[in-house]
XYZ file of C-alpha atoms in Angstrom:
757
model
C 38.929 115.076 15.420
C 41.958 116.698 13.783
C 42.410 113.570 11.668
C 39.236 114.540 9.707
C 40.481 118.031 8.838
C 42.117 116.900 5.601
C 38.899 115.554 4.097
C 36.689 117.510 1.714
C 33.048 118.092 2.820
C 31.630 114.977 1.106
C 34.462 112.767 2.294
C 34.052 114.019 5.834
C 30.286 113.566 5.838
C 30.726 109.952 4.684
C 33.373 109.285 7.346
C 31.222 110.735 10.135
C 28.054 108.805 9.184
C 28.727 105.668 11.217
C 25.205 104.412 11.960
C 22.783 102.622 9.665
C 23.178 101.576 6.022
C 25.525 103.802 4.019
C 26.616 103.708 0.382
C 29.664 105.695 -0.702
C 29.824 106.069 -4.477
C 33.480 106.787 -5.093
C 34.435 108.084 -8.524
C 37.865 107.305 -9.958
C 40.673 109.066 -8.086
C 38.296 110.472 -5.463
C 40.196 109.346 -2.339
C 38.153 106.215 -1.556
C 40.839 104.524 0.546
C 41.340 107.704 2.539
C 37.623 107.849 3.420
C 37.475 104.185 4.465
C 40.570 104.672 6.592
C 39.222 107.683 8.471
C 35.741 106.244 8.801
C 37.158 103.208 10.656
C 39.418 105.461 12.735
C 36.383 107.609 13.577
C 34.450 104.536 14.751
C 37.283 103.643 17.123
C 37.549 107.238 18.385
C 33.822 107.082 19.169
C 34.479 104.112 21.448
C 33.568 101.197 19.161
C 35.639 98.114 20.006
C 37.895 97.264 17.018
C 36.994 93.579 17.552
C 33.422 94.520 16.523
C 34.482 96.055 13.196
C 34.694 93.971 10.021
C 36.285 95.443 6.874
C 36.181 93.310 3.721
C 38.429 94.018 0.728
C 39.296 92.273 -2.536
C 43.072 92.267 -2.226
C 45.490 91.665 0.610
C 47.403 94.712 -0.567
C 44.366 96.963 -0.015
C 43.766 95.505 3.455
C 47.405 95.965 4.443
C 47.477 99.562 3.197
C 44.287 100.445 5.083
C 45.470 98.854 8.317
C 48.762 100.753 8.143
C 46.948 104.042 7.579
C 44.483 103.395 10.415
C 47.319 102.512 12.805
C 48.863 105.944 12.180
C 45.653 107.491 13.524
C 44.570 105.125 16.314
C 47.787 103.245 17.090
C 48.010 99.566 18.066
C 44.221 99.162 18.277
C 44.237 98.866 14.462
C 45.597 95.325 14.862
C 42.331 94.211 16.457
C 40.105 95.101 13.499
C 38.802 92.136 11.520
C 40.151 93.245 8.163
C 41.079 91.290 5.052
C 39.801 89.744 1.859
C 36.515 87.851 1.822
C 38.416 84.589 1.494
C 40.952 85.246 4.253
C 38.364 86.465 6.784
C 35.935 83.611 6.199
C 38.690 80.993 6.142
C 39.485 82.207 9.660
C 35.862 81.788 10.708
C 35.592 78.379 9.047
C 38.600 77.089 10.988
C 36.831 77.993 14.226
C 33.529 76.414 13.150
C 34.923 73.583 10.978
C 33.584 70.711 13.126
C 29.984 71.796 12.481
C 30.535 71.129 8.782
C 32.381 67.860 9.362
C 35.888 69.243 8.743
C 38.923 69.370 10.985
C 40.105 72.818 12.034
C 43.346 72.346 10.109
C 41.609 71.621 6.803
C 43.690 72.113 3.672
C 42.912 74.894 1.198
C 43.418 73.640 -2.352
C 44.808 76.048 -4.914
C 43.793 75.868 -8.572
C 46.486 73.336 -9.468
C 45.445 71.070 -6.578
C 41.814 71.249 -7.669
C 42.596 70.423 -11.277
C 44.775 67.525 -10.197
C 41.829 66.062 -8.256
C 39.566 66.619 -11.257
C 41.992 64.838 -13.580
C 41.983 61.836 -11.241
C 38.171 61.829 -11.165
C 37.917 62.055 -14.955
C 40.387 59.198 -15.336
C 38.485 57.039 -12.876
C 35.218 57.733 -14.720
C 36.865 56.965 -18.085
C 35.767 60.342 -19.456
C 37.491 61.969 -22.425
C 39.626 64.764 -20.965
C 39.384 66.620 -24.270
C 35.606 66.898 -24.010
C 35.746 67.170 -20.228
C 38.695 69.523 -20.246
C 39.873 70.001 -16.619
C 39.951 73.793 -17.063
C 36.383 73.829 -18.374
C 35.140 71.470 -15.648
C 36.906 73.486 -12.941
C 35.335 76.750 -14.168
C 31.893 75.135 -14.425
C 32.045 73.883 -10.827
C 33.430 77.234 -9.665
C 30.523 79.102 -11.273
C 28.055 76.719 -9.623
C 29.578 77.296 -6.176
C 29.631 81.071 -6.601
C 25.886 80.857 -7.304
C 25.471 78.587 -4.245
C 24.511 75.546 -6.315
C 25.595 72.359 -4.516
C 26.316 69.156 -6.415
C 22.948 67.809 -5.291
C 21.127 70.891 -6.625
C 23.263 70.776 -9.776
C 22.061 67.240 -10.527
C 18.434 68.082 -9.745
C 18.254 71.275 -11.849
C 16.589 70.439 -15.171
C 17.945 73.508 -16.974
C 21.548 72.846 -15.911
C 21.244 69.189 -16.893
C 19.761 70.117 -20.279
C 22.646 72.524 -20.941
C 25.238 69.872 -20.062
C 23.615 67.213 -22.225
C 23.275 69.609 -25.180
C 27.003 70.268 -24.895
C 27.775 66.554 -24.817
C 28.858 66.717 -21.164
C 26.037 64.915 -19.431
C 28.300 63.501 -16.704
C 29.351 66.888 -15.292
C 26.969 66.592 -12.349
C 28.538 63.274 -11.352
C 32.032 64.743 -11.777
C 31.021 67.613 -9.453
C 29.730 65.081 -6.897
C 32.901 62.970 -6.974
C 35.116 66.073 -6.839
C 33.243 67.432 -3.800
C 33.384 63.999 -2.139
C 37.149 63.712 -2.708
C 37.753 67.168 -1.227
C 35.568 66.414 1.777
C 37.258 63.051 2.331
C 40.611 64.799 2.365
C 39.292 67.536 4.687
C 40.102 70.081 2.009
C 38.312 73.145 0.663
C 39.040 74.835 -2.613
C 39.060 78.609 -3.023
C 35.348 78.773 -3.883
C 34.452 76.589 -0.899
C 35.604 79.330 1.474
C 32.541 81.356 0.459
C 30.260 78.409 -0.362
C 30.852 76.754 3.014
C 30.482 80.059 4.878
C 27.023 80.459 3.348
C 26.231 76.872 4.296
C 27.412 77.535 7.851
C 25.321 80.703 8.274
C 22.255 79.090 6.706
C 22.253 75.768 8.555
C 23.455 76.896 11.990
C 21.382 79.839 13.331
C 23.430 79.969 16.525
C 26.604 80.571 14.506
C 24.899 83.266 12.426
C 23.646 84.986 15.584
C 27.136 84.812 17.103
C 28.777 86.649 14.211
C 25.909 89.090 13.701
C 26.529 90.285 17.261
C 30.277 90.187 16.924
C 30.445 92.276 13.732
C 28.362 95.282 14.706
C 29.906 97.469 12.014
C 30.650 96.179 8.496
C 32.434 97.903 5.636
C 32.847 96.424 2.157
C 35.318 97.895 -0.330
C 34.840 97.546 -4.123
C 31.238 96.470 -3.573
C 30.563 96.552 -7.323
C 32.809 93.477 -7.647
C 30.872 91.238 -5.234
C 29.198 88.077 -6.497
C 25.962 86.449 -5.342
C 27.697 84.390 -2.655
C 29.480 87.416 -1.163
C 26.312 89.492 -1.330
C 24.366 86.958 0.743
C 27.078 86.634 3.395
C 27.236 90.403 3.891
C 23.458 90.727 3.972
C 23.102 87.980 6.612
C 25.854 89.332 8.857
C 24.420 92.881 8.769
C 20.790 91.813 9.298
C 20.541 92.703 13.013
C 22.443 95.993 13.340
C 22.320 97.167 9.706
C 25.443 99.232 10.298
C 26.645 98.361 6.817
C 28.751 100.685 4.696
C 29.539 99.690 1.112
C 32.028 101.598 -1.001
C 32.384 101.304 -4.750
C 31.914 102.694 -8.225
C 29.461 101.062 -10.599
C 31.412 102.668 -13.476
C 34.368 100.433 -12.587
C 32.515 97.115 -12.451
C 34.552 95.032 -14.929
C 34.667 91.510 -13.499
C 31.428 89.875 -14.660
C 33.506 87.042 -16.118
C 34.558 86.211 -12.539
C 30.966 86.233 -11.331
C 30.751 89.856 -10.148
C 27.187 91.194 -10.268
C 26.816 94.937 -10.832
C 23.191 94.707 -9.675
C 24.453 94.332 -6.096
C 25.454 98.002 -6.046
C 22.771 99.284 -8.440
C 19.985 97.752 -6.313
C 21.530 98.341 -2.886
C 18.882 100.920 -1.999
C 16.108 98.340 -2.531
C 17.568 96.253 0.310
C 17.931 99.283 2.597
C 15.225 101.941 1.954
C 16.622 104.219 4.692
C 20.012 104.207 3.011
C 22.215 107.306 3.163
C 24.193 107.907 -0.041
C 27.381 109.961 -0.334
C 28.982 110.697 -3.682
C 32.713 111.364 -3.886
C 32.895 113.253 -7.165
C 36.139 115.206 -7.041
C 38.902 113.424 -8.960
C 42.308 114.255 -7.451
C 44.232 112.106 -9.933
C 43.550 113.339 -13.472
C 43.459 116.575 -15.436
C 40.114 118.137 -16.343
C 40.350 116.992 -19.961
C 40.888 113.364 -18.946
C 37.973 113.508 -16.494
C 35.754 115.104 -19.151
C 36.596 112.331 -21.598
C 35.796 109.664 -18.989
C 32.458 111.342 -18.221
C 31.494 111.530 -21.892
C 32.247 107.815 -22.291
C 30.351 106.483 -19.276
C 27.331 108.723 -19.892
C 26.352 106.318 -22.683
C 25.613 103.521 -20.206
C 21.954 103.144 -19.301
C 22.566 101.132 -16.116
C 24.472 103.423 -13.776
C 24.348 105.476 -10.608
C 24.519 109.059 -11.833
C 27.353 111.212 -10.580
C 29.178 114.296 -11.817
C 32.901 113.652 -11.495
C 35.052 116.764 -11.779
C 38.674 117.817 -11.363
C 40.179 121.037 -10.082
C 43.550 120.290 -11.654
C 44.662 122.085 -14.827
C 42.840 121.383 -18.073
C 45.948 119.550 -19.282
C 46.722 118.386 -22.807
C 43.988 117.241 -25.096
C 43.743 113.494 -25.547
C 45.776 112.510 -28.591
C 44.308 109.917 -30.959
C 46.876 108.034 -33.056
C 45.875 106.152 -36.163
C 48.296 103.574 -37.559
C 48.143 101.470 -40.711
C 48.911 98.229 -38.875
C 49.362 96.891 -35.367
C 53.140 96.885 -35.896
C 53.032 100.529 -36.955
C 50.866 101.242 -33.904
C 53.559 99.721 -31.668
C 56.290 101.661 -33.451
C 54.410 104.974 -33.066
C 53.701 104.394 -29.378
C 57.351 103.477 -28.692
C 58.630 106.541 -30.565
C 56.175 108.785 -28.699
C 57.394 107.433 -25.347
C 61.002 108.037 -26.357
C 60.247 111.585 -27.482
C 58.167 112.462 -24.393
C 60.823 111.148 -22.040
C 63.598 113.037 -23.823
C 61.847 116.383 -24.233
C 60.021 116.513 -20.893
C 62.538 114.852 -18.590
C 60.213 112.012 -17.617
C 61.130 108.573 -16.281
C 60.378 105.248 -17.952
C 58.008 104.287 -15.153
C 55.903 107.375 -15.874
C 54.486 105.467 -18.875
C 51.980 102.627 -19.123
C 50.565 100.843 -22.166
C 47.142 99.270 -21.647
C 45.467 96.788 -23.997
C 42.295 94.715 -24.132
C 43.922 91.300 -24.677
C 47.301 89.825 -23.722
C 48.027 88.967 -27.358
C 48.361 92.693 -28.181
C 51.574 92.945 -26.173
C 53.619 91.364 -29.011
C 53.736 94.385 -31.319
C 54.300 96.713 -28.368
C 57.144 94.600 -26.950
C 58.940 94.320 -30.278
C 58.722 98.073 -30.888
C 60.025 98.882 -27.404
C 62.916 96.433 -27.770
C 63.998 97.950 -31.082
C 64.389 101.319 -29.350
C 66.032 99.718 -26.285
C 63.212 100.951 -24.060
C 63.070 98.888 -20.843
C 59.639 97.481 -20.026
C 57.871 95.052 -17.745
C 54.779 92.966 -18.385
C 52.589 93.637 -15.353
C 50.335 90.865 -14.135
C 51.505 88.450 -16.792
C 54.445 86.968 -18.614
C 56.265 88.511 -21.528
C 54.583 87.398 -24.761
C 57.488 85.172 -25.748
C 57.747 83.684 -22.243
C 54.200 82.364 -22.154
C 54.012 78.579 -22.096
C 52.006 78.163 -25.279
C 54.371 80.460 -27.213
C 57.432 78.636 -25.879
C 55.829 75.301 -26.801
C 55.296 76.262 -30.441
C 58.700 77.927 -30.699
C 60.223 74.708 -29.307
C 58.738 72.884 -32.302
C 60.290 75.507 -34.589
C 63.662 75.125 -32.850
C 63.540 71.350 -33.141
C 62.684 71.628 -36.833
C 65.893 73.513 -37.555
C 68.116 71.942 -34.918
C 67.012 68.412 -33.953
C 69.903 68.231 -31.465
C 68.263 70.935 -29.342
C 67.558 68.669 -26.365
C 65.643 71.209 -24.283
C 63.214 71.833 -27.131
C 62.868 68.092 -27.703
C 62.098 67.294 -24.064
C 59.572 70.128 -23.984
C 57.421 68.874 -26.853
C 58.063 65.145 -27.237
C 54.853 64.414 -25.331
C 52.970 67.669 -25.802
C 50.293 67.386 -26.940
C 50.173 63.946 -25.371
C 51.107 61.180 -27.778
C 51.835 58.220 -25.500
C 55.487 59.016 -24.758
C 55.568 59.103 -20.975
C 58.292 60.018 -18.507
C 59.534 56.410 -18.367
C 60.126 56.360 -22.130
C 61.843 59.751 -22.048
C 64.096 58.513 -19.230
C 65.021 55.472 -21.345
C 65.857 57.719 -24.300
C 68.121 59.857 -22.119
C 69.770 56.769 -20.618
C 70.367 55.154 -24.032
C 71.860 58.351 -25.414
C 74.243 58.549 -22.462
C 75.265 54.907 -22.645
C 75.958 55.074 -26.383
C 77.402 58.590 -26.347
C 74.913 59.843 -28.934
C 72.318 62.616 -28.997
C 68.702 62.139 -27.975
C 67.708 62.707 -31.591
C 69.892 59.832 -32.775
C 68.051 57.538 -30.399
C 64.706 58.875 -31.551
C 65.263 58.337 -35.284
C 66.152 54.670 -34.642
C 63.910 53.848 -31.669
C 63.665 50.094 -32.311
C 67.356 49.785 -31.384
C 66.874 51.205 -27.912
C 63.204 50.904 -26.909
C 60.569 48.182 -26.629
C 57.811 47.750 -29.215
C 54.981 50.047 -28.059
C 57.147 52.969 -26.962
C 59.317 52.572 -30.051
C 56.259 52.961 -32.269
C 55.127 56.193 -30.572
C 58.640 57.647 -30.733
C 59.001 56.656 -34.399
C 55.770 58.498 -35.240
C 57.082 61.600 -33.470
C 60.445 61.523 -35.256
C 58.727 61.069 -38.641
C 56.579 64.121 -37.922
C 59.601 66.290 -37.034
C 61.459 65.113 -40.169
C 58.445 66.057 -42.294
C 58.550 69.534 -40.703
C 62.227 69.807 -41.655
C 61.508 69.073 -45.313
C 58.539 71.440 -45.430
C 60.368 74.338 -43.759
C 63.018 74.356 -46.499
C 60.460 74.940 -49.246
C 57.685 76.972 -47.644
C 57.349 80.573 -46.497
C 57.813 81.315 -42.810
C 54.067 81.620 -42.267
C 53.049 78.515 -44.227
C 55.673 76.424 -42.432
C 54.707 77.820 -39.014
C 50.984 77.248 -39.594
C 51.636 73.691 -40.801
C 53.711 72.905 -37.709
C 51.134 74.451 -35.372
C 48.368 72.387 -36.953
C 50.085 69.054 -37.548
C 51.874 68.952 -34.185
C 48.414 68.938 -32.591
C 49.222 72.037 -30.525
C 46.672 74.321 -32.215
C 43.898 71.733 -31.873
C 44.748 71.116 -28.216
C 44.472 74.815 -27.369
C 41.363 75.327 -29.499
C 39.471 72.632 -27.617
C 40.104 74.325 -24.247
C 37.071 76.628 -23.919
C 38.000 78.157 -20.558
C 38.918 81.853 -20.355
C 42.578 80.854 -19.950
C 42.339 78.434 -22.875
C 40.881 81.094 -25.163
C 43.679 83.478 -24.180
C 46.321 80.855 -24.989
C 44.712 80.125 -28.353
C 44.605 83.867 -29.156
C 48.278 84.183 -28.219
C 49.237 81.449 -30.700
C 47.205 83.221 -33.377
C 49.019 86.456 -32.548
C 52.406 84.731 -32.955
C 51.289 83.381 -36.330
C 50.106 86.887 -37.276
C 53.583 88.229 -36.491
C 55.162 85.527 -38.661
C 52.717 86.369 -41.455
C 53.807 90.006 -41.407
C 57.473 88.944 -41.323
C 57.028 86.655 -44.344
C 55.586 89.541 -46.374
C 58.247 92.101 -45.555
C 59.911 93.614 -48.616
C 62.860 95.222 -46.829
C 64.684 91.916 -46.229
C 65.840 89.257 -48.671
C 65.528 86.114 -46.558
C 62.108 85.547 -45.038
C 62.178 81.891 -44.034
C 61.069 80.572 -40.656
C 64.703 79.957 -39.679
C 65.456 83.674 -40.149
C 62.407 84.593 -38.076
C 63.645 82.252 -35.347
C 67.008 84.044 -35.279
C 65.176 87.342 -34.767
C 63.090 85.856 -31.993
C 66.197 84.465 -30.298
C 67.627 87.987 -30.181
C 64.355 89.451 -28.910
C 64.000 86.948 -26.096
C 67.647 86.745 -25.050
C 67.674 87.504 -21.321
C 70.079 90.209 -20.265
C 71.734 88.843 -17.130
C 73.028 92.283 -16.232
C 69.532 93.707 -15.877
C 68.898 95.601 -12.678
C 65.612 94.323 -11.201
C 65.019 97.774 -9.718
C 65.528 99.591 -13.016
C 62.820 101.929 -14.258
C 60.564 100.341 -16.855
C 57.549 101.134 -18.990
C 54.553 99.135 -17.701
C 52.570 96.912 -20.087
C 49.337 95.291 -18.917
C 45.751 94.429 -19.734
C 43.173 96.974 -18.648
C 41.789 94.464 -16.146
C 45.235 94.295 -14.524
C 45.490 98.094 -14.346
C 42.506 98.618 -12.048
C 43.598 100.463 -8.913
C 46.793 101.788 -10.522
C 47.698 105.205 -11.924
C 50.407 106.603 -14.205
C 51.386 110.096 -15.399
C 51.117 109.069 -19.081
C 48.848 106.272 -20.293
C 48.519 104.766 -23.779
C 45.307 102.834 -24.473
C 45.903 100.864 -27.674
C 43.768 98.832 -30.084
C 40.578 100.929 -30.077
C 38.935 98.977 -32.891
C 35.553 97.359 -33.361
C 35.577 93.642 -32.472
C 38.734 94.159 -30.423
C 37.598 96.893 -28.043
C 34.691 96.489 -27.644
C 35.350 92.777 -27.915
C 33.392 90.896 -30.557
C 32.127 88.640 -27.771
C 30.395 91.625 -26.121
C 28.272 92.763 -29.057
C 25.299 90.452 -28.539
C 23.808 92.186 -25.503
C 23.616 95.625 -23.941
C 24.815 94.218 -20.615
C 28.071 92.938 -22.124
C 28.599 96.097 -24.172
C 28.125 98.310 -21.118
C 30.761 96.294 -19.243
C 33.170 96.893 -22.152
C 32.422 100.608 -21.908
C 33.152 100.522 -18.170
C 36.431 98.819 -19.017
C 37.305 101.710 -21.332
C 36.349 104.120 -18.533
C 38.763 102.327 -16.182
C 41.538 102.553 -18.790
C 41.042 106.300 -19.321
C 40.943 107.077 -15.596
C 44.341 105.434 -14.971
C 45.962 108.539 -16.530
C 47.083 111.433 -14.362
C 48.493 114.032 -16.772
C 48.385 112.725 -20.314
C 46.304 110.182 -22.205
C 46.945 108.818 -25.687
C 44.554 106.530 -27.549
C 45.524 104.544 -30.653
C 44.025 102.200 -33.210
C 45.115 100.432 -36.381
C 43.272 100.464 -39.705
C 44.454 96.939 -40.504
C 45.489 93.990 -38.395
C 46.401 90.354 -39.011
C 43.846 87.883 -37.728
C 44.165 84.139 -38.299
C 46.835 84.837 -40.924
C 44.618 87.198 -42.905
C 45.089 90.963 -43.156
C 41.751 92.520 -42.284
C 40.591 96.113 -42.395
C 39.654 97.495 -38.981
C 36.989 100.012 -38.122
C 37.624 102.549 -35.346
C 35.885 101.648 -32.100
C 32.419 103.015 -31.455
C 33.817 104.247 -28.141
C 35.831 106.868 -30.014
C 32.574 108.235 -31.430
C 31.316 108.711 -27.887
C 34.076 111.100 -26.841
C 33.267 114.781 -27.203
C 35.458 116.049 -30.070
C 36.489 119.200 -28.188
C 38.716 117.134 -25.868
C 40.614 115.343 -28.645
C 43.656 116.033 -30.789
C 43.814 113.848 -33.889
C 47.359 113.018 -34.974
C 46.837 111.886 -38.558
C 49.671 113.702 -40.322
C 51.877 110.730 -41.118
C 50.585 108.814 -44.124
C 51.436 105.155 -44.538
C 53.795 104.406 -47.396
C 51.446 101.707 -48.631
C 48.944 104.268 -49.897
C 46.142 102.041 -48.631
C 42.840 103.565 -49.849
C 41.035 102.535 -46.679
C 43.603 104.530 -44.722
C 42.822 107.602 -46.844
C 39.051 107.181 -46.520
C 39.511 106.775 -42.781
C 41.557 109.951 -42.675
C 38.795 111.955 -44.370
C 36.088 110.564 -42.124
C 38.118 111.495 -39.058
C 38.857 115.045 -40.153
C 40.166 117.301 -37.429
C 37.406 119.866 -38.018
C 34.401 117.552 -37.814
C 32.004 118.096 -34.917
C 31.321 114.384 -34.571
C 33.186 111.306 -35.657
C 31.444 109.333 -38.357
C 32.843 105.877 -38.818
C 34.406 105.271 -42.236
C 32.731 102.830 -44.557
C 34.886 99.847 -45.486
C 35.834 99.511 -49.149
C 33.546 97.442 -51.351
C 36.379 94.997 -51.972
C 38.723 94.030 -49.176
C 42.043 92.663 -50.352
C 43.028 89.559 -48.434
C 46.381 87.882 -48.188
C 44.900 84.478 -47.428
C 44.316 82.018 -50.248
C 41.718 80.312 -48.080
C 39.431 83.318 -47.698
C 37.208 82.796 -50.750
C 33.666 84.139 -51.005
C 31.127 81.463 -50.089
C 28.435 80.577 -52.622
C 25.352 79.268 -50.762
C 23.977 75.854 -51.660
C 21.213 76.001 -54.293
C 17.872 76.459 -52.585
C 19.518 77.546 -49.336
C 16.918 77.919 -46.572
C 17.524 78.414 -42.820
C 16.642 75.444 -40.590
C 14.841 75.320 -37.261
C 17.799 75.570 -34.847
C 15.846 74.791 -31.673
C 17.291 71.268 -31.725
C 20.796 72.225 -32.778
C 23.464 70.193 -30.987
C 27.227 70.304 -30.538
C 28.962 68.436 -33.364
C 26.385 69.231 -36.046
C 27.508 70.532 -39.436
C 25.843 73.772 -40.554
C 25.945 76.243 -43.436
C 25.814 80.037 -43.219
C 25.076 82.204 -46.259
C 28.233 84.293 -45.835
C 30.572 82.257 -43.647
C 30.138 78.906 -45.419
C 30.247 75.451 -43.840
C 31.151 74.941 -40.223
C 30.815 72.709 -37.173
C 29.059 73.604 -33.918
C 31.624 73.384 -31.106
C 29.666 74.910 -28.223
C 26.180 76.072 -27.215
C 25.510 78.351 -24.265
C 22.763 80.502 -22.791
C 19.006 80.018 -22.413
C 16.252 80.317 -25.002
C 15.636 82.584 -26.832
C 19.191 83.918 -26.386
C 21.189 80.770 -27.101
C 24.656 81.471 -28.541
C 26.411 78.995 -30.819
C 30.189 78.866 -31.222
C 30.887 77.568 -34.736
C 34.199 76.798 -36.401
C 33.830 77.719 -40.086
C 36.264 76.037 -42.465
C 37.000 79.224 -44.402
C 37.148 81.953 -41.764
C 37.685 80.280 -38.390
C 35.604 80.580 -35.226
C 32.498 82.752 -34.841
C 29.943 83.126 -32.059
C 26.393 83.688 -33.319
C 23.059 84.359 -31.638
C 20.855 81.547 -32.975
C 17.677 83.595 -33.286
C 19.444 85.820 -35.831
C 22.006 83.445 -37.334
C 19.970 81.878 -40.215
C 21.804 78.554 -40.296
C 21.059 75.536 -42.476
C 21.651 72.278 -40.627
C 23.609 69.991 -42.936
C 23.922 66.960 -40.669
C 21.568 65.845 -37.908
């Protein structure tokens, strides 16, 4: 058993415990993969047939890495282990058993685009408004149902689900689900969620199949168990029911995927399912310095729902965690970029020693621009560069067309987005006419009646009139006012706003972040010309691809914290530690959501090996308005002895809030008291006026509130209900207020007056 010599006592004990239910609680950087690897190798050395071992992971990369490590210990036998992601393993089983479910063994697996294409066809056939029944929303709704093992039949028969759909104005969702499922079945196709849904159906309805695989998989191991959903939990429980040789590995402190359906209760309540459970805690962190580990411990200790463990490190204490305060998000980016440059120069580090982590994709803009100005190479990890995202390119195409109507690529990109009845056939005719008459596409468009038939000519004429109005406006308005007008009147902003999926919200936030950047540009005092055309020239320089770039060159990594899970870097910057950003405003209505945000912060901190820097801004543009920001409550939760506050540089603006903030965060204080915002907050938006409630204002009974109703709030003013979610008494309303934009409110506390019923 020489292969076990390199394990510490707890790791070895976990690897050697092969019989019965086992839970390995693996703290960050504690060698989890190493333990799984040697535990499987130990099973094989004990004489267990690799064909009887099932190892389930969440990524193909993790499965591949484990198999390679196991093969170094046991040789070719590693190839016979059933190892892979939940979806890949059960797709394999489903192909063998497909006929029992009425499928052919070569059934197709639909990806997300395939699924949404089917949904669009269903919606069209049912004559449903694809704005209300947005394909992204419908897809996510059906996905959530399948992950909770709710069939279309059960969906239609569940009174609560039906009531929710009708209250949201989407009473036909159950029928859409039925038709979608029928189409997939008719095509002998399964979508990604079906691979788990159908496996549960198979094991439930065919006892002989369940018995077959219970006896085949005598030993089960599940990695990242804290990320399992209800469907995965049931499959594992059924397969392990006879032998109960089930080992789950995970860390409740790193459960951050509730939005994907992950249920932290699966790991928290594991002992209730298996009373004779043996628990092993891997508490030594081999990745991070003692100071970083101490900070992580002080953060996660504030969560009530957790499996207690005492993570420690035997590495050096390391540097204290530096906290940077900046006046604005642009200054935050500038400070982070300068710090990276200085650290690399003075300490001989490489660019890929650095990572910048943020809560939302939109935050990458200020970081990217600051890095570019210092010629620091970087790569957006797990996502596109801010200016390469589709929604950003779409709006910028409108800007380009406004200043250069002969820009044919920009024109073709937006002529029918958002959709305005100018289909591919019409566009082809425009291109053909331009070629035949040796003129530009724009020349055809401004005189469409010469080249196109009546209906298409009318749609094209409306489009050209809109672009010409943008051209006139852009000459006389500030960069921000022109950009906001174009975003609104092109229909792009409305189209993104109405997409309530997670992806849709991200796209909408990205557009707002672009507008925020233009707002800051239009208020700069260090340049004379601040029109939208000048901003576009700057953007063109920022986004100009360097064809000589070496794809293997070292780069600073930029990514969301969710994307960083499983990675590690010598020096990590966690940016944007502000209330309503991190923790997210959407997480402040329940302890469950807030604790997930805290776990997300824990994950961010534990990505750092040697040095950790945290930053926040005291002001940030949001929806075109400069708002004051309060430091995140998470900063309060870090023991002050591990921090170094870097508040020497004072902003040239002399902002009083900045000074108050500086005093509240004095270096000598034992605890961090959050600064109080000033009594008057200066705003740069002419729209942000204080609301005066209607005379005799009195809150209404909101139990019958419906989507589409007009309401009044004492502070936020008049707004329209755009979404309702949750169950009584915890129903949340998403309301678009005319003066301040979108807010999500808990109805039992909101005090709304219903204006229109």
